[in-house]
């Protein structure tokens, strides 16, 4: 279930959609294997809210796209460090869940007695494995092609004109490449899997409406951050955070993003607020110390997926609601795989980045 969620989110599917789609399958598999249902939420969270959200290079998650406009990077920033962090999250989380499952089974605990109203899957033709995986390959491939090859070779100097808002090309290339990649994957599905879509228009409409929640959540959180940044008291907070480890902006940035993500209960919200208010400061300080913006990008992104997973996090609450579980039964495991292990991965990246730079 963790790997299935990882494949879907790495392919651009919203984590909220993944939770709805995967849960019925997870419930059937966990019941068949007699693994406690209380572990389902952590397995889905591990696959959706960790390594494919913040660590693996090229992931289309909003958390990986936000830093591009502040640091002039792409979603493939510091790929080596991202892969290392992602592997720590993935294998560390799986090891924990496997340990918990084995202990529960050894104690005689099975799936449990749960009343569930699961959807029934319709029989019919299904696309083959290769065809089903193609859109995910298209997302990653087009993202890499346009962010690393196509857009950097184009003359985008006109964006610096007043009529275009004095935009730096490096601030938009990452976002543009991601949009092209996702649109390309959508068109691939519509063309190659048309016969498997009973109502393509309905599917597109539902997808568009489903995108509104993350779009407006992020937009409202950025607006909230702008209001906070305008307050006189925020100057004290900003100076305090920036003053933490002044000679190592990577540590200060990690603390700032984690703190704001924890306060807002949102990875994208905390990251947006931190970079909107402090991004330029950290970039200036990093440039003065010879620290790569790619390292800042990866640290900021991974930091957003740490303390954001406190009990009041919207995604955590939604996941528990979808699975019919409670904080009491399942949050302990979510805390380990979504907070403790990602923070350990973040510390590893900061240490390696300090020693060897971005790679």
Short mmCIF file of C-alpha atoms in Angstrom, two decimals:
data_model
loop_
_atom_site.label_atom_id
_atom_site.label_comp_id
_atom_site.label_asym_id
_atom_site.label_seq_id
_atom_site.Cartn_x
_atom_site.Cartn_y
_atom_site.Cartn_z
CA UNK A 1 0.00 0.00 0.00
CA UNK A 2 2.88 2.35 0.74
CA UNK A 3 4.44 1.70 -2.66
CA UNK A 4 1.09 2.05 -4.44
CA UNK A 5 0.51 5.43 -2.79
CA UNK A 6 4.06 6.46 -3.66
CA UNK A 7 3.61 5.63 -7.33
CA UNK A 8 0.35 7.59 -7.53
CA UNK A 9 1.59 10.71 -5.74
CA UNK A 10 4.89 10.68 -7.65
CA UNK A 11 2.78 10.62 -10.79
CA UNK A 12 0.95 13.80 -9.83
CA UNK A 13 -2.19 12.48 -8.14
CA UNK A 14 -3.34 14.59 -5.18
CA UNK A 15 -2.69 12.93 -1.82
CA UNK A 16 -6.37 13.46 -0.88
CA UNK A 17 -7.47 11.58 -4.00
CA UNK A 18 -4.95 8.82 -3.30
CA UNK A 19 -6.35 8.28 0.19
CA UNK A 20 -9.89 7.86 -1.17
CA UNK A 21 -8.77 5.56 -4.00
CA UNK A 22 -6.40 3.36 -2.02
CA UNK A 23 -8.36 2.82 1.18
CA UNK A 24 -10.83 0.19 -0.16
CA UNK A 25 -7.90 -1.80 -1.59
CA UNK A 26 -5.95 -1.43 1.64
CA UNK A 27 -8.89 -2.59 3.74
CA UNK A 28 -9.30 -5.74 1.64
CA UNK A 29 -5.58 -6.58 1.69
CA UNK A 30 -5.11 -5.89 5.40
CA UNK A 31 -8.17 -8.00 6.25
CA UNK A 32 -6.92 -10.87 4.07
CA UNK A 33 -3.43 -10.72 5.65
CA UNK A 34 -4.89 -10.21 9.16
CA UNK A 35 -2.86 -7.05 9.70
CA UNK A 36 -4.51 -4.63 12.17
CA UNK A 37 -6.64 -2.02 10.45
CA UNK A 38 -5.18 0.69 12.70
CA UNK A 39 -1.96 0.51 10.61
CA UNK A 40 -3.71 1.39 7.33
CA UNK A 41 -3.60 5.14 7.99
CA UNK A 42 0.15 5.11 8.64
CA UNK A 43 0.82 3.01 5.53
CA UNK A 44 -1.14 5.43 3.33
CA UNK A 45 0.43 8.45 5.02
CA UNK A 46 3.93 7.04 4.53
CA UNK A 47 3.35 6.55 0.82
CA UNK A 48 1.58 9.85 0.24
CA UNK A 49 2.89 12.45 2.70
CA UNK A 50 6.64 11.75 2.89
CA UNK A 51 9.23 10.68 0.32
CA UNK A 52 7.18 11.53 -2.80
CA UNK A 53 5.93 14.78 -1.30
CA UNK A 54 9.22 16.36 -0.25
CA UNK A 55 12.27 14.27 -1.08
CA UNK A 56 12.42 12.44 -4.41
CA UNK A 57 13.67 14.69 -7.24
CA UNK A 58 11.11 15.83 -9.78
CA UNK A 59 8.09 15.08 -7.65
CA UNK A 60 5.16 17.25 -8.83
CA UNK A 61 3.93 17.88 -5.26
CA UNK A 62 3.23 21.54 -4.51
CA UNK A 63 5.74 21.39 -1.65
CA UNK A 64 8.50 20.70 -4.18
CA UNK A 65 7.33 23.44 -6.53
CA UNK A 66 7.01 26.32 -4.05
CA UNK A 67 10.78 26.88 -3.46
CA UNK A 68 11.52 27.14 -7.21
CA UNK A 69 10.28 30.73 -7.47
CA UNK A 70 12.24 31.84 -4.41
CA UNK A 71 15.57 30.15 -5.10
CA UNK A 72 15.54 29.99 -8.92
CA UNK A 73 15.77 26.19 -8.82
CA UNK A 74 13.86 23.34 -10.44
CA UNK A 75 11.93 20.47 -8.91
CA UNK A 76 15.03 18.31 -9.48
CA UNK A 77 17.15 20.36 -7.05
CA UNK A 78 19.82 18.38 -5.15
CA UNK A 79 18.67 15.01 -6.56
CA UNK A 80 21.25 12.93 -4.70
CA UNK A 81 20.33 14.37 -1.32
CA UNK A 82 16.65 13.99 -2.17
CA UNK A 83 17.05 10.32 -3.00
CA UNK A 84 18.99 9.68 0.21
CA UNK A 85 16.33 11.44 2.29
CA UNK A 86 13.54 9.66 0.43
CA UNK A 87 15.12 6.25 1.04
CA UNK A 88 15.48 7.00 4.75
CA UNK A 89 11.79 7.90 4.91
CA UNK A 90 10.63 4.95 2.80
CA UNK A 91 12.70 2.14 4.28
CA UNK A 92 12.66 3.57 7.80
CA UNK A 93 8.88 3.87 7.70
CA UNK A 94 8.40 0.42 6.21
CA UNK A 95 10.68 -1.11 8.83
CA UNK A 96 8.63 0.49 11.59
CA UNK A 97 5.29 -0.63 10.14
CA UNK A 98 6.55 -4.16 9.54
CA UNK A 99 7.77 -4.32 13.14
CA UNK A 100 4.42 -3.10 14.42
CA UNK A 101 2.52 -5.59 12.25
CA UNK A 102 4.65 -8.54 13.35
CA UNK A 103 4.26 -7.64 17.02
CA UNK A 104 0.50 -7.31 16.65
CA UNK A 105 0.21 -10.65 14.87
CA UNK A 106 2.44 -12.34 17.45
CA UNK A 107 0.08 -11.05 20.14
CA UNK A 108 -2.86 -12.57 18.29
CA UNK A 109 -4.27 -9.27 17.04
CA UNK A 110 -5.88 -9.56 13.64
CA UNK A 111 -7.58 -7.05 11.39
CA UNK A 112 -10.28 -6.40 13.96
CA UNK A 113 -14.06 -6.24 13.82
CA UNK A 114 -14.98 -3.19 11.78
CA UNK A 115 -18.18 -2.25 10.02
CA UNK A 116 -17.22 -0.89 6.64
CA UNK A 117 -19.14 0.33 3.63
CA UNK A 118 -16.61 -0.15 0.87
CA UNK A 119 -17.31 0.59 -2.82
CA UNK A 120 -17.76 -2.31 -5.19
CA UNK A 121 -15.44 -2.33 -8.19
CA UNK A 122 -17.07 -2.83 -11.57
CA UNK A 123 -15.94 -5.61 -13.84
CA UNK A 124 -14.64 -4.65 -17.23
CA UNK A 125 -11.58 -4.09 -19.33
CA UNK A 126 -8.60 -2.58 -17.60
CA UNK A 127 -5.49 -1.05 -19.17
CA UNK A 128 -2.36 -3.19 -19.02
CA UNK A 129 0.39 -2.48 -16.52
CA UNK A 130 2.64 -0.64 -19.01
CA UNK A 131 -0.22 1.56 -20.24
CA UNK A 132 -1.30 2.32 -16.68
CA UNK A 133 2.24 3.37 -15.72
CA UNK A 134 2.80 5.51 -18.83
CA UNK A 135 1.20 8.74 -17.50
CA UNK A 136 3.48 8.63 -14.45
CA UNK A 137 6.53 8.18 -16.68
CA UNK A 138 5.30 11.08 -18.83
CA UNK A 139 5.04 13.39 -15.80
CA UNK A 140 8.59 12.72 -14.62
CA UNK A 141 10.06 12.67 -18.15
CA UNK A 142 8.46 15.89 -19.39
CA UNK A 143 9.23 17.64 -16.13
CA UNK A 144 12.92 16.78 -16.48
CA UNK A 145 12.99 17.63 -20.21
CA UNK A 146 11.42 21.08 -19.90
CA UNK A 147 13.01 22.15 -16.61
CA UNK A 148 16.55 20.99 -17.46
CA UNK A 149 16.72 21.27 -21.26
CA UNK A 150 13.93 23.10 -23.12
CA UNK A 151 13.15 26.19 -21.01
CA UNK A 152 16.78 26.95 -20.00
CA UNK A 153 17.68 27.11 -23.72
CA UNK A 154 14.90 29.56 -24.58
CA UNK A 155 15.42 33.31 -24.51
CA UNK A 156 13.08 34.35 -21.70
CA UNK A 157 14.68 37.73 -21.10
CA UNK A 158 11.47 39.47 -22.12
CA UNK A 159 9.96 38.43 -18.79
CA UNK A 160 12.12 41.07 -17.08
CA UNK A 161 10.10 43.81 -18.83
CA UNK A 162 7.64 45.81 -16.75
CA UNK A 163 4.69 44.59 -18.80
CA UNK A 164 5.47 41.02 -17.71
CA UNK A 165 5.97 41.96 -14.07
CA UNK A 166 9.79 42.03 -13.93
CA UNK A 167 9.87 38.26 -13.52
CA UNK A 168 13.14 36.38 -13.38
CA UNK A 169 13.06 33.36 -15.78
CA UNK A 170 14.66 31.16 -13.13
CA UNK A 171 11.72 31.87 -10.82
CA UNK A 172 9.13 30.41 -13.20
CA UNK A 173 10.89 27.66 -15.16
CA UNK A 174 10.27 25.05 -12.45
CA UNK A 175 6.54 25.81 -12.27
CA UNK A 176 6.13 26.02 -16.04
CA UNK A 177 7.84 22.65 -16.53
CA UNK A 178 5.58 21.06 -13.93
CA UNK A 179 2.44 22.42 -15.61
CA UNK A 180 3.56 21.16 -19.02
CA UNK A 181 4.34 17.73 -17.54
CA UNK A 182 0.95 17.37 -15.85
CA UNK A 183 -0.96 18.58 -18.91
CA UNK A 184 1.04 16.14 -21.04
CA UNK A 185 0.13 13.26 -18.74
CA UNK A 186 -3.55 14.22 -18.83
CA UNK A 187 -3.53 14.29 -22.63
CA UNK A 188 -1.73 10.94 -22.67
CA UNK A 189 -4.50 9.37 -20.60
CA UNK A 190 -7.25 10.95 -22.72
CA UNK A 191 -5.70 9.74 -25.98
CA UNK A 192 -4.36 6.30 -25.08
CA UNK A 193 -6.92 5.23 -22.49
CA UNK A 194 -10.02 6.79 -24.00
CA UNK A 195 -11.84 3.46 -24.24
CA UNK A 196 -11.41 2.92 -20.50
CA UNK A 197 -13.03 6.29 -19.67
CA UNK A 198 -16.80 5.98 -19.71
CA UNK A 199 -17.30 9.75 -19.48
CA UNK A 200 -14.15 11.77 -20.17
CA UNK A 201 -15.90 15.11 -19.65
CA UNK A 202 -17.21 14.05 -16.23
CA UNK A 203 -13.75 12.82 -15.27
CA UNK A 204 -12.16 16.13 -16.26
CA UNK A 205 -14.83 18.10 -14.42
CA UNK A 206 -14.36 16.07 -11.24
CA UNK A 207 -10.59 16.45 -11.49
CA UNK A 208 -10.91 20.21 -11.94
CA UNK A 209 -13.22 20.54 -8.94
CA UNK A 210 -10.91 18.33 -6.88
CA UNK A 211 -8.01 20.66 -7.64
CA UNK A 212 -9.82 23.60 -6.06
CA UNK A 213 -9.22 22.44 -2.48
CA UNK A 214 -5.39 22.40 -2.62
CA UNK A 215 -5.31 25.53 -4.80
CA UNK A 216 -7.44 27.61 -2.46
CA UNK A 217 -5.82 26.14 0.65
CA UNK A 218 -2.40 27.21 -0.59
CA UNK A 219 -3.65 30.60 -1.79
CA UNK A 220 -5.37 31.37 1.51
CA UNK A 221 -2.28 30.32 3.47
CA UNK A 222 -0.07 32.60 1.37
CA UNK A 223 -2.50 35.46 2.03
CA UNK A 224 -2.49 34.59 5.72
CA UNK A 225 1.29 34.68 5.67
CA UNK A 226 1.30 38.09 4.01
CA UNK A 227 -0.94 39.48 6.76
CA UNK A 228 1.28 37.98 9.48
CA UNK A 229 4.40 39.41 7.80
CA UNK A 230 2.86 42.90 7.85
CA UNK A 231 2.52 42.92 11.64
CA UNK A 232 5.12 44.76 13.69
CA UNK A 233 5.54 41.79 16.03
CA UNK A 234 6.61 39.60 13.14
CA UNK A 235 9.85 41.56 12.85
CA UNK A 236 10.82 40.20 16.28
CA UNK A 237 9.92 36.66 15.25
CA UNK A 238 11.80 37.01 11.97
CA UNK A 239 14.92 38.35 13.61
CA UNK A 240 14.82 35.59 16.22
CA UNK A 241 14.49 32.81 13.63
CA UNK A 242 17.12 34.26 11.32
CA UNK A 243 19.38 34.74 14.32
CA UNK A 244 19.35 31.00 15.03
CA UNK A 245 22.66 29.60 13.78
CA UNK A 246 23.45 32.74 11.73
CA UNK A 247 26.49 31.13 10.12
CA UNK A 248 24.45 28.10 8.99
CA UNK A 249 21.30 29.30 7.21
CA UNK A 250 20.43 25.69 6.39
CA UNK A 251 19.71 24.98 10.07
CA UNK A 252 17.84 28.26 10.54
CA UNK A 253 15.74 27.59 7.43
CA UNK A 254 14.88 24.07 8.60
CA UNK A 255 13.76 25.36 12.00
CA UNK A 256 11.70 28.19 10.50
CA UNK A 257 9.84 25.97 8.02
CA UNK A 258 9.20 23.22 10.56
CA UNK A 259 7.92 25.71 13.12
CA UNK A 260 5.54 27.44 10.71
CA UNK A 261 4.36 24.14 9.21
CA UNK A 262 3.64 22.89 12.71
CA UNK A 263 1.78 26.05 13.70
CA UNK A 264 -0.38 26.08 10.56
CA UNK A 265 -0.75 22.28 10.39
CA UNK A 266 0.10 22.49 6.72
CA UNK A 267 3.27 21.65 4.80
CA UNK A 268 2.51 23.94 1.87
CA UNK A 269 1.16 26.67 4.15
CA UNK A 270 4.15 26.71 6.48
CA UNK A 271 6.57 26.56 3.57
CA UNK A 272 4.82 29.38 1.71
CA UNK A 273 4.76 31.64 4.76
CA UNK A 274 8.41 30.93 5.61
CA UNK A 275 9.69 31.60 2.10
CA UNK A 276 7.41 34.55 1.41
CA UNK A 277 8.73 36.31 4.47
CA UNK A 278 12.27 34.94 4.84
CA UNK A 279 13.19 33.35 1.50
CA UNK A 280 15.12 36.35 0.17
CA UNK A 281 17.03 36.66 3.44
CA UNK A 282 18.11 33.03 3.42
CA UNK A 283 19.08 33.17 -0.25
CA UNK A 284 21.19 36.29 0.30
CA UNK A 285 22.92 34.75 3.30
CA UNK A 286 23.50 31.46 1.46
CA UNK A 287 25.03 33.24 -1.52
CA UNK A 288 27.36 35.14 0.78
CA UNK A 289 28.51 31.84 2.34
CA UNK A 290 28.77 29.98 -0.98
CA UNK A 291 25.86 27.66 -0.21
CA UNK A 292 23.99 26.33 -3.23
CA UNK A 293 20.35 27.44 -3.67
CA UNK A 294 19.61 23.81 -4.57
CA UNK A 295 20.56 22.78 -1.06
CA UNK A 296 18.23 25.44 0.35
CA UNK A 297 15.46 24.16 -1.90
CA UNK A 298 15.77 20.56 -0.76
CA UNK A 299 16.10 21.44 2.92
CA UNK A 300 13.08 23.76 2.77
CA UNK A 301 10.97 21.14 1.02
CA UNK A 302 11.90 18.29 3.37
CA UNK A 303 11.40 20.58 6.38
CA UNK A 304 7.83 21.25 5.32
CA UNK A 305 7.05 17.55 5.73
CA UNK A 306 8.14 17.24 9.36
CA UNK A 307 6.23 19.05 12.09
CA UNK A 308 3.34 19.68 9.72
CA UNK A 309 2.05 16.20 10.67
CA UNK A 310 0.99 17.16 14.19
CA UNK A 311 -2.51 15.99 15.22
CA UNK A 312 -4.27 19.11 13.88
CA UNK A 313 -2.93 18.63 10.33
CA UNK A 314 -5.76 18.70 7.80
CA UNK A 315 -4.43 15.79 5.77
CA UNK A 316 -4.06 13.63 8.88
CA UNK A 317 -7.62 14.42 10.00
CA UNK A 318 -8.96 13.73 6.50
CA UNK A 319 -7.07 10.42 6.30
CA UNK A 320 -8.41 9.25 9.67
CA UNK A 321 -11.92 10.24 8.60
CA UNK A 322 -11.64 8.35 5.31
CA UNK A 323 -10.33 5.20 7.00
CA UNK A 324 -12.75 5.37 9.93
CA UNK A 325 -9.91 5.42 12.44
CA UNK A 326 -9.10 7.71 15.36
CA UNK A 327 -6.10 9.62 16.64
CA UNK A 328 -6.03 7.32 19.66
CA UNK A 329 -5.72 4.14 17.59
CA UNK A 330 -3.54 5.29 14.70
CA UNK A 331 -1.80 8.61 15.29
CA UNK A 332 1.16 7.08 17.15
CA UNK A 333 2.30 5.24 14.02
CA UNK A 334 1.59 8.27 11.83
CA UNK A 335 3.76 10.33 14.18
CA UNK A 336 6.70 7.96 13.71
CA UNK A 337 6.55 7.57 9.92
CA UNK A 338 5.46 11.13 9.14
CA UNK A 339 7.36 13.17 11.70
CA UNK A 340 10.18 11.40 13.52
CA UNK A 341 11.68 9.59 10.52
CA UNK A 342 11.35 12.57 8.09
CA UNK A 343 13.04 14.82 10.68
CA UNK A 344 15.86 12.25 10.91
CA UNK A 345 16.13 12.37 7.10
CA UNK A 346 16.24 16.18 7.26
CA UNK A 347 19.11 16.11 9.77
CA UNK A 348 20.98 13.70 7.49
CA UNK A 349 20.54 16.03 4.50
CA UNK A 350 21.73 19.06 6.49
CA UNK A 351 24.84 17.17 7.64
CA UNK A 352 25.64 15.83 4.17
CA UNK A 353 24.89 19.18 2.55
CA UNK A 354 27.17 20.97 4.99
CA UNK A 355 29.97 18.48 4.36
CA UNK A 356 29.68 17.99 0.60
CA UNK A 357 27.33 20.67 -0.69
CA UNK A 358 24.37 20.01 -2.96
CA UNK A 359 24.50 16.90 -5.14
#
